[in-house]
Amino acid sequence: VTVATTRPETYFGDTAIAVNANDPERARFIGKSVKLPFVNRVIKVIADDYVVVPDPKSDEPKAKYASGFLKVTPAHDPNDWLIGQRHNLDIINVMAPDASISADHGWEDVGDATPFLGLSREDARQAVVDAFKGKGLLRETKPYAHSVGHSYRSHVAIEPYLSDQWYCKVTDDRLRGSAQRALKPEQRSEASTEAWPESKPGETVGDAKMTMYPARYAKTYETWHDNLRDWCISRQLWWGHRIPIWYVHSEVDQVELPSDVTDSRDIQRLGNALHREQLDKAIEKTISYLRACGLNDSDFNIRETDDFRFEVCARTELAANSLDAFVEFTRSHELVTRDDPRHGQAAQFEVSGFPSATRAASDLEDATFSFDRDPDVLDTWFSSALWPLSTMGWPDADAAGKDTGIDDFAHLLAAFNPTSVLCTAREIITLWVSRMVMFNRLFMEQDGNPPKLPYKDVFIHAMIQDGDGRKMSKSLGNGVDPLDIIHSHGTDAMRFTLVQMTTQTQDVRMPVQADPETGKNTSPKFDVGRNFCNKLWNASRFAIGMLASDPPTPGIPIEPEQLSLTDRWMLSRIAGATTVINGALKTYQFKDYADALYDLLWRDFCDWYLEAIKPTIKDDANQRAVLRLALDAILRLLHPVAPFITEAVFERLREIPMREIDRFSFASTKADDTLCQSGWPAPEPGLRDEPAEEAFSRVQALVTSIREVRASNQVPPKRRITLHATKELAADVARWSPLVETLAGVEAISTDAPAGPAAAFTFEGAEHKLSNLADAVDAGAERERLTKQIAELDGSIAKVEGRLSNPGYVERAPEKLVNETRAQLEQLKADRATTAKALEDLA
């Protein structure tokens, strides 16, 4: 048969040939035997669905390449290992730890393969191919591109190798099941809830308490645990937490057997007895030594293994230090003090403090066994999984407190475990989030305590990519250094930009370009943050300047009903924004938080409020009080996203007295000396003033319409114009005065028709006109403006009509919303008719 392979040397470790039972041409070989070349090992042909059925016409590369026969080498391929487990195949390792071909690590039937021993895996592969050619066994070779894992440091191909490793049984219900039960019920699937039901009431805390944001990542978390395998936690590295296991090896070969014992069975029986005697003696002395060091049985575990040896597992730091000193003694036959420079941390206790331990160790001088620590270290993620509790002094908070000088370290563990939120990336949900939850719930359950979560919320942030959708990396040179952005734009500008980019999507893009002046990478997105921070700084200076000349006078709280429309509108906008911001922060909707801040500061406070109060603030003490409170509240809402600028502004603002306003307060704090310690704005719901917001929105719409006419007619900003309005609108403008006059540059309001040239505009379905725009109105420009306005109204009408013509919208949408849409359509049609008439009159 022809068997496909890309690693010919592993023929020495083959234990079966597999075929797919659905392949009639090859299924007939199932149950027959095959003899391997060179080693002459006879192996069975077995059936397994993993084998790809060959198909030259298939678009699948494996099907085109496959022979239909798969050699199974369980010791040298992860997939073959699984096949071997399913079929109970032999596991034959043909390599030494240096990846050379060797018969010293589990391979006995070398046969005619002796010439290959000692060769590197690369040389062995070519040698096997040459040997196949020489024996006439090579049918053909085909080029085949496939994926082979490479070390990210050395870039060398990773060779699968069978070795002894330590595993953590994470499939145990106390780990995997506990992690599944940690999720809130609304984020768990029905299948998971049935597989790992919640604990009984009163049995545990922490069940159904953890929430993933965005919620879709709960599925990633849950699926990972559903398909979890036991975790290999040992690593062959030079750094990391060493595995706390020590081995004792019996050296029975050093003991002479009686000369009259010649029978092999008696020799074996006597040898086993000597092994047993030495093992018992070693265990007894080890336990005696550890107890002499002040340890209890709960500080260590002892387990016998094969080959007459035992393992000791340290459960406490003192046990580990004592065992390390024990190892050192077996090597040097002396115990050294903590300060001895020869051995560093070999002995972690003073000999004088352990006289019994010294005697116990001295008794080992003639013992026939050796004592060594496992050379492996724990997986990095195993160590990282302990972060939520080990950083707080676990497992011995009292000892940790003494080492750090903290009086009550146990209080820290109680106060900050669980923490509020973990902010991380989606790629380590399985690597870190899962393991922190499992370990925290398991280890914090000790001593009769119920299992606890490491944190209540998990926020998965988006991955920032470059403008082409590639992951930022140093090798590609498409990344942005935060320090460069801080230097060019400022810390707060970078912070605001990143918060505004933090959407609920999986990835966000940031166009990257080189700064022409510095050559360093930057992004135009940070300009938005810089402009926002500049706006904050300039508006704050302007407001403080107005307040400093005539500060508010403290007194009884001001009733909002006593305030002007502008002030009531500003307070209402702050109250509404605070509600939106609180909701956004609670659910980690950071973009919504940034957008609400942008609208409140830039549009409401700067564009409208500051401009509206310019002519009245000097003569209105209540308005100065509102300005002082409004700026203070905005700074506090902005502080998490722009801490440096807001803190600097607050240093000046806090010197200006504040007069309280009824129904507006700040959450109580210890002190208001710094903004970061100040209370969060807490306006009462009753401060929302919908009539004021509705009236002011009419002012904004009217002013915007007038500004558009001014812009289209190129009216200079300082020129004062005349508004010719209906009696109803004129009465409203007079009631709002001086808002329209100030914001739109209106000098007079008249209910009479203009005597000379004028420009018409539509507002709330009625035609109004503006005069005194210039010495003469450009009829051509006015006609162009009205024509453009009609086109825009036609587009809006078409959209609304399309919405109302959709049965799904009319039947399913709330009745109130449908009625509002119909009213909007009628208003648009009225505006179009008025504008069309103005265009007709102009002609």
Short mmCIF file of C-alpha atoms in Angstrom, two decimals, residues 90-316:
data_model
loop_
_atom_site.label_atom_id
_atom_site.label_comp_id
_atom_site.label_asym_id
_atom_site.label_seq_id
_atom_site.Cartn_x
_atom_site.Cartn_y
_atom_site.Cartn_z
CA ASP A 90 0.99 1.15 21.61
CA ILE A 91 2.80 4.46 22.18
CA ILE A 92 6.34 4.20 20.79
CA ASN A 93 8.75 7.12 21.21
CA VAL A 94 11.63 7.01 18.71
CA MET A 95 13.35 10.31 19.60
CA ALA A 96 15.68 11.57 22.27
CA PRO A 97 14.93 14.90 23.99
CA ASP A 98 17.19 16.63 21.46
CA ALA A 99 14.96 15.29 18.63
CA SER A 100 17.56 12.85 17.34
CA ILE A 101 16.60 9.27 16.50
CA SER A 102 17.28 7.15 19.59
CA ALA A 103 16.43 3.68 20.89
CA ASP A 104 16.87 4.70 24.54
CA HIS A 105 13.47 6.28 25.18
CA GLY A 106 10.88 3.57 24.59
CA TRP A 107 11.92 1.88 21.33
CA GLU A 108 13.21 -1.69 21.53
CA ASP A 109 12.48 -3.47 18.21
CA VAL A 110 15.11 -1.54 16.23
CA GLY A 111 15.55 -4.32 13.70
CA ASP A 112 17.41 -3.08 10.60
CA ALA A 113 17.00 0.60 11.55
CA THR A 114 20.32 0.82 13.40
CA PRO A 115 21.93 3.09 10.71
CA PHE A 116 19.36 5.79 11.51
CA LEU A 117 20.11 5.96 15.23
CA GLY A 118 21.82 9.15 16.32
CA LEU A 119 20.74 11.11 13.23
CA SER A 120 18.93 14.40 13.63
CA ARG A 121 15.31 14.36 12.58
CA GLU A 122 16.16 16.35 9.43
CA ASP A 123 18.98 14.01 8.40
CA ALA A 124 16.89 10.95 9.32
CA ARG A 125 14.09 12.05 7.00
CA GLN A 126 16.38 12.22 4.00
CA ALA A 127 18.13 9.00 5.00
CA VAL A 128 14.80 7.15 5.16
CA VAL A 129 13.80 8.41 1.71
CA ASP A 130 17.17 7.30 0.31
CA ALA A 131 16.80 3.90 1.98
CA PHE A 132 13.31 3.49 0.50
CA LYS A 133 14.70 4.26 -2.93
CA GLY A 134 17.51 1.74 -2.45
CA LYS A 135 15.07 -1.01 -1.54
CA GLY A 136 12.65 -0.13 -4.31
CA LEU A 137 9.92 0.80 -1.82
CA LEU A 138 9.40 4.41 -2.88
CA ARG A 139 6.46 4.73 -5.26
CA GLU A 140 6.35 8.50 -5.75
CA THR A 141 6.76 11.85 -4.01
CA LYS A 142 4.39 14.83 -4.19
CA PRO A 143 4.89 18.40 -3.03
CA TYR A 144 2.42 19.31 -0.33
CA ALA A 145 2.14 22.60 1.57
CA HIS A 146 0.93 22.16 5.12
CA SER A 147 0.98 24.06 8.42
CA VAL A 148 3.63 23.23 10.99
CA GLY A 149 3.85 25.11 14.28
CA HIS A 150 7.02 27.11 14.85
CA SER A 151 8.49 28.60 18.01
CA TYR A 152 7.75 32.33 18.09
CA ARG A 153 11.20 32.97 19.60
CA SER A 154 13.57 30.64 17.74
CA HIS A 155 11.37 30.18 14.62
CA VAL A 156 12.25 26.47 14.65
CA ALA A 157 9.60 23.89 13.74
CA ILE A 158 7.97 22.38 16.82
CA GLU A 159 8.39 18.60 16.98
CA PRO A 160 5.66 16.65 18.83
CA TYR A 161 7.28 14.62 21.60
CA LEU A 162 5.92 12.26 24.22
CA SER A 163 6.87 13.37 27.73
CA ASP A 164 5.66 13.29 31.33
CA GLN A 165 3.76 16.44 32.27
CA TRP A 166 1.65 17.69 35.14
CA TYR A 167 -2.03 18.25 34.47
CA CYS A 168 -4.75 20.16 36.30
CA LYS A 169 -8.08 18.36 36.23
CA VAL A 170 -10.10 21.39 35.15
CA THR A 171 -12.87 19.10 33.92
CA ASP A 172 -13.74 18.54 37.58
CA ASP A 173 -17.10 20.09 38.48
CA ARG A 174 -15.41 22.19 41.18
CA LEU A 175 -13.54 23.99 38.41
CA ARG A 176 -15.37 23.76 35.08
CA GLY A 177 -18.84 23.42 36.54
CA SER A 178 -18.21 26.18 39.06
CA ALA A 179 -17.05 28.51 36.29
CA GLN A 180 -20.19 27.79 34.28
CA ARG A 181 -22.43 28.45 37.26
CA ALA A 182 -20.74 31.81 37.81
CA LEU A 183 -22.50 33.38 34.79
CA LYS A 184 -25.79 35.19 35.26
CA PRO A 185 -28.78 33.05 34.19
CA GLU A 186 -29.77 35.37 31.35
CA GLN A 187 -26.35 34.86 29.75
CA ARG A 188 -26.34 31.07 30.02
CA SER A 189 -27.67 28.69 27.39
CA GLU A 190 -30.29 26.12 28.26
CA ALA A 191 -27.93 23.22 27.56
CA SER A 192 -25.26 24.61 29.88
CA THR A 193 -27.78 25.24 32.64
CA GLU A 194 -28.90 21.61 32.41
CA ALA A 195 -25.33 20.28 32.33
CA TRP A 196 -24.12 22.41 35.24
CA PRO A 197 -27.16 23.47 37.30
CA GLU A 198 -26.82 26.20 39.90
CA SER A 199 -25.96 25.27 43.45
CA LYS A 200 -28.73 24.90 45.97
CA PRO A 201 -29.82 28.08 47.79
CA GLY A 202 -27.59 28.80 50.75
CA GLU A 203 -24.97 26.33 49.53
CA THR A 204 -22.70 28.86 47.84
CA VAL A 205 -22.30 32.49 46.93
CA GLY A 206 -21.09 33.75 43.61
CA ASP A 207 -23.33 31.58 41.45
CA ALA A 208 -25.11 33.56 38.73
CA LYS A 209 -23.32 36.79 39.68
CA MET A 210 -20.83 37.39 36.85
CA THR A 211 -21.85 39.40 33.76
CA MET A 212 -20.02 39.62 30.44
CA TYR A 213 -20.06 42.89 28.46
CA PRO A 214 -20.84 42.77 25.55
CA ALA A 215 -23.18 39.88 26.31
CA ARG A 216 -22.23 37.90 23.18
CA TYR A 217 -18.88 37.00 24.75
CA ALA A 218 -20.70 34.90 27.33
CA LYS A 219 -21.12 32.34 24.55
CA THR A 220 -17.35 32.28 23.97
CA TYR A 221 -16.79 31.75 27.69
CA GLU A 222 -19.45 29.06 27.95
CA THR A 223 -18.40 27.14 24.82
CA TRP A 224 -14.82 27.06 26.02
CA HIS A 225 -15.82 25.31 29.23
CA ASP A 226 -18.21 22.97 27.42
CA ASN A 227 -15.29 21.60 25.36
CA LEU A 228 -12.59 21.91 28.00
CA ARG A 229 -9.88 19.27 28.38
CA ASP A 230 -7.63 18.75 31.34
CA TRP A 231 -4.91 21.40 31.35
CA CYS A 232 -1.20 20.67 30.98
CA ILE A 233 0.28 23.08 33.54
CA SER A 234 3.99 22.16 33.41
CA ARG A 235 6.44 24.01 31.18
CA GLN A 236 10.09 23.34 30.40
CA LEU A 237 11.31 26.92 30.81
CA TRP A 238 14.02 28.70 32.77
CA TRP A 239 11.61 31.13 34.43
CA GLY A 240 8.32 30.96 36.28
CA HIS A 241 6.90 29.47 39.45
CA ARG A 242 8.60 26.12 40.02
CA ILE A 243 6.29 23.16 40.42
CA PRO A 244 6.17 22.34 44.18
CA ILE A 245 6.96 18.64 43.80
CA TRP A 246 10.03 16.86 45.21
CA TYR A 247 11.02 13.29 44.25
CA VAL A 248 12.77 10.64 46.35
CA HIS A 249 14.58 7.95 44.32
CA SER A 250 15.62 4.70 46.04
CA GLU A 251 19.13 3.48 45.17
CA VAL A 252 18.78 -0.23 45.83
CA ASP A 253 21.66 -1.14 43.50
CA GLN A 254 24.06 0.08 46.16
CA VAL A 255 22.90 -2.66 48.56
CA GLU A 256 24.66 -6.04 48.33
CA LEU A 257 22.44 -9.11 48.20
CA PRO A 258 23.38 -12.24 50.21
CA SER A 259 25.70 -14.56 48.22
CA ASP A 260 23.51 -17.61 48.81
CA VAL A 261 20.56 -16.05 46.98
CA THR A 262 20.86 -17.20 43.34
CA ASP A 263 17.34 -17.90 42.13
CA SER A 264 16.07 -15.03 39.92
CA ARG A 265 12.65 -15.06 41.57
CA ASP A 266 14.23 -14.91 45.03
CA ILE A 267 16.53 -12.12 43.87
CA GLN A 268 13.57 -10.14 42.55
CA ARG A 269 11.55 -10.81 45.69
CA LEU A 270 14.43 -9.80 47.96
CA GLY A 271 15.11 -6.76 45.82
CA ASN A 272 11.50 -5.66 46.08
CA ALA A 273 11.62 -6.13 49.82
CA LEU A 274 14.78 -4.03 50.06
CA HIS A 275 13.12 -1.39 47.88
CA ARG A 276 10.07 -1.41 50.13
CA GLU A 277 12.22 -1.18 53.26
CA GLN A 278 14.21 1.72 51.87
CA LEU A 279 11.08 3.47 50.63
CA ASP A 280 9.39 3.18 54.04
CA LYS A 281 12.54 4.41 55.73
CA ALA A 282 12.83 7.38 53.34
CA ILE A 283 9.17 8.33 53.85
CA GLU A 284 9.53 8.03 57.62
CA LYS A 285 12.64 10.19 57.71
CA THR A 286 11.17 12.75 55.33
CA ILE A 287 8.04 13.12 57.45
CA SER A 288 10.14 13.31 60.61
CA TYR A 289 12.29 15.99 59.05
CA LEU A 290 9.33 18.08 57.89
CA ARG A 291 7.62 17.86 61.28
CA ALA A 292 10.87 18.89 62.92
CA CYS A 293 10.76 21.99 60.75
CA GLY A 294 7.47 22.94 62.36
CA LEU A 295 5.19 21.60 59.63
CA ASN A 296 1.85 19.89 60.06
CA ASP A 297 0.47 17.10 57.92
CA SER A 298 -1.73 19.66 56.17
CA ASP A 299 1.38 21.50 54.92
CA PHE A 300 2.45 18.69 52.57
CA ASN A 301 1.21 15.62 50.69
CA ILE A 302 3.14 12.40 50.08
CA ARG A 303 2.28 9.99 47.29
CA GLU A 304 4.00 6.75 46.25
CA THR A 305 4.64 6.23 42.54
CA ASP A 306 6.01 3.47 40.33
CA ASP A 307 9.63 2.23 40.54
CA PHE A 308 9.72 2.44 44.34
CA ARG A 309 9.82 6.17 44.75
CA PHE A 310 7.57 8.78 46.25
CA GLU A 311 6.69 12.40 45.67
CA VAL A 312 6.27 15.19 48.19
CA CYS A 313 4.03 18.15 47.35
CA ALA A 314 4.48 21.34 49.37
CA ARG A 315 1.23 23.08 50.26
CA THR A 316 2.79 26.06 52.05
#
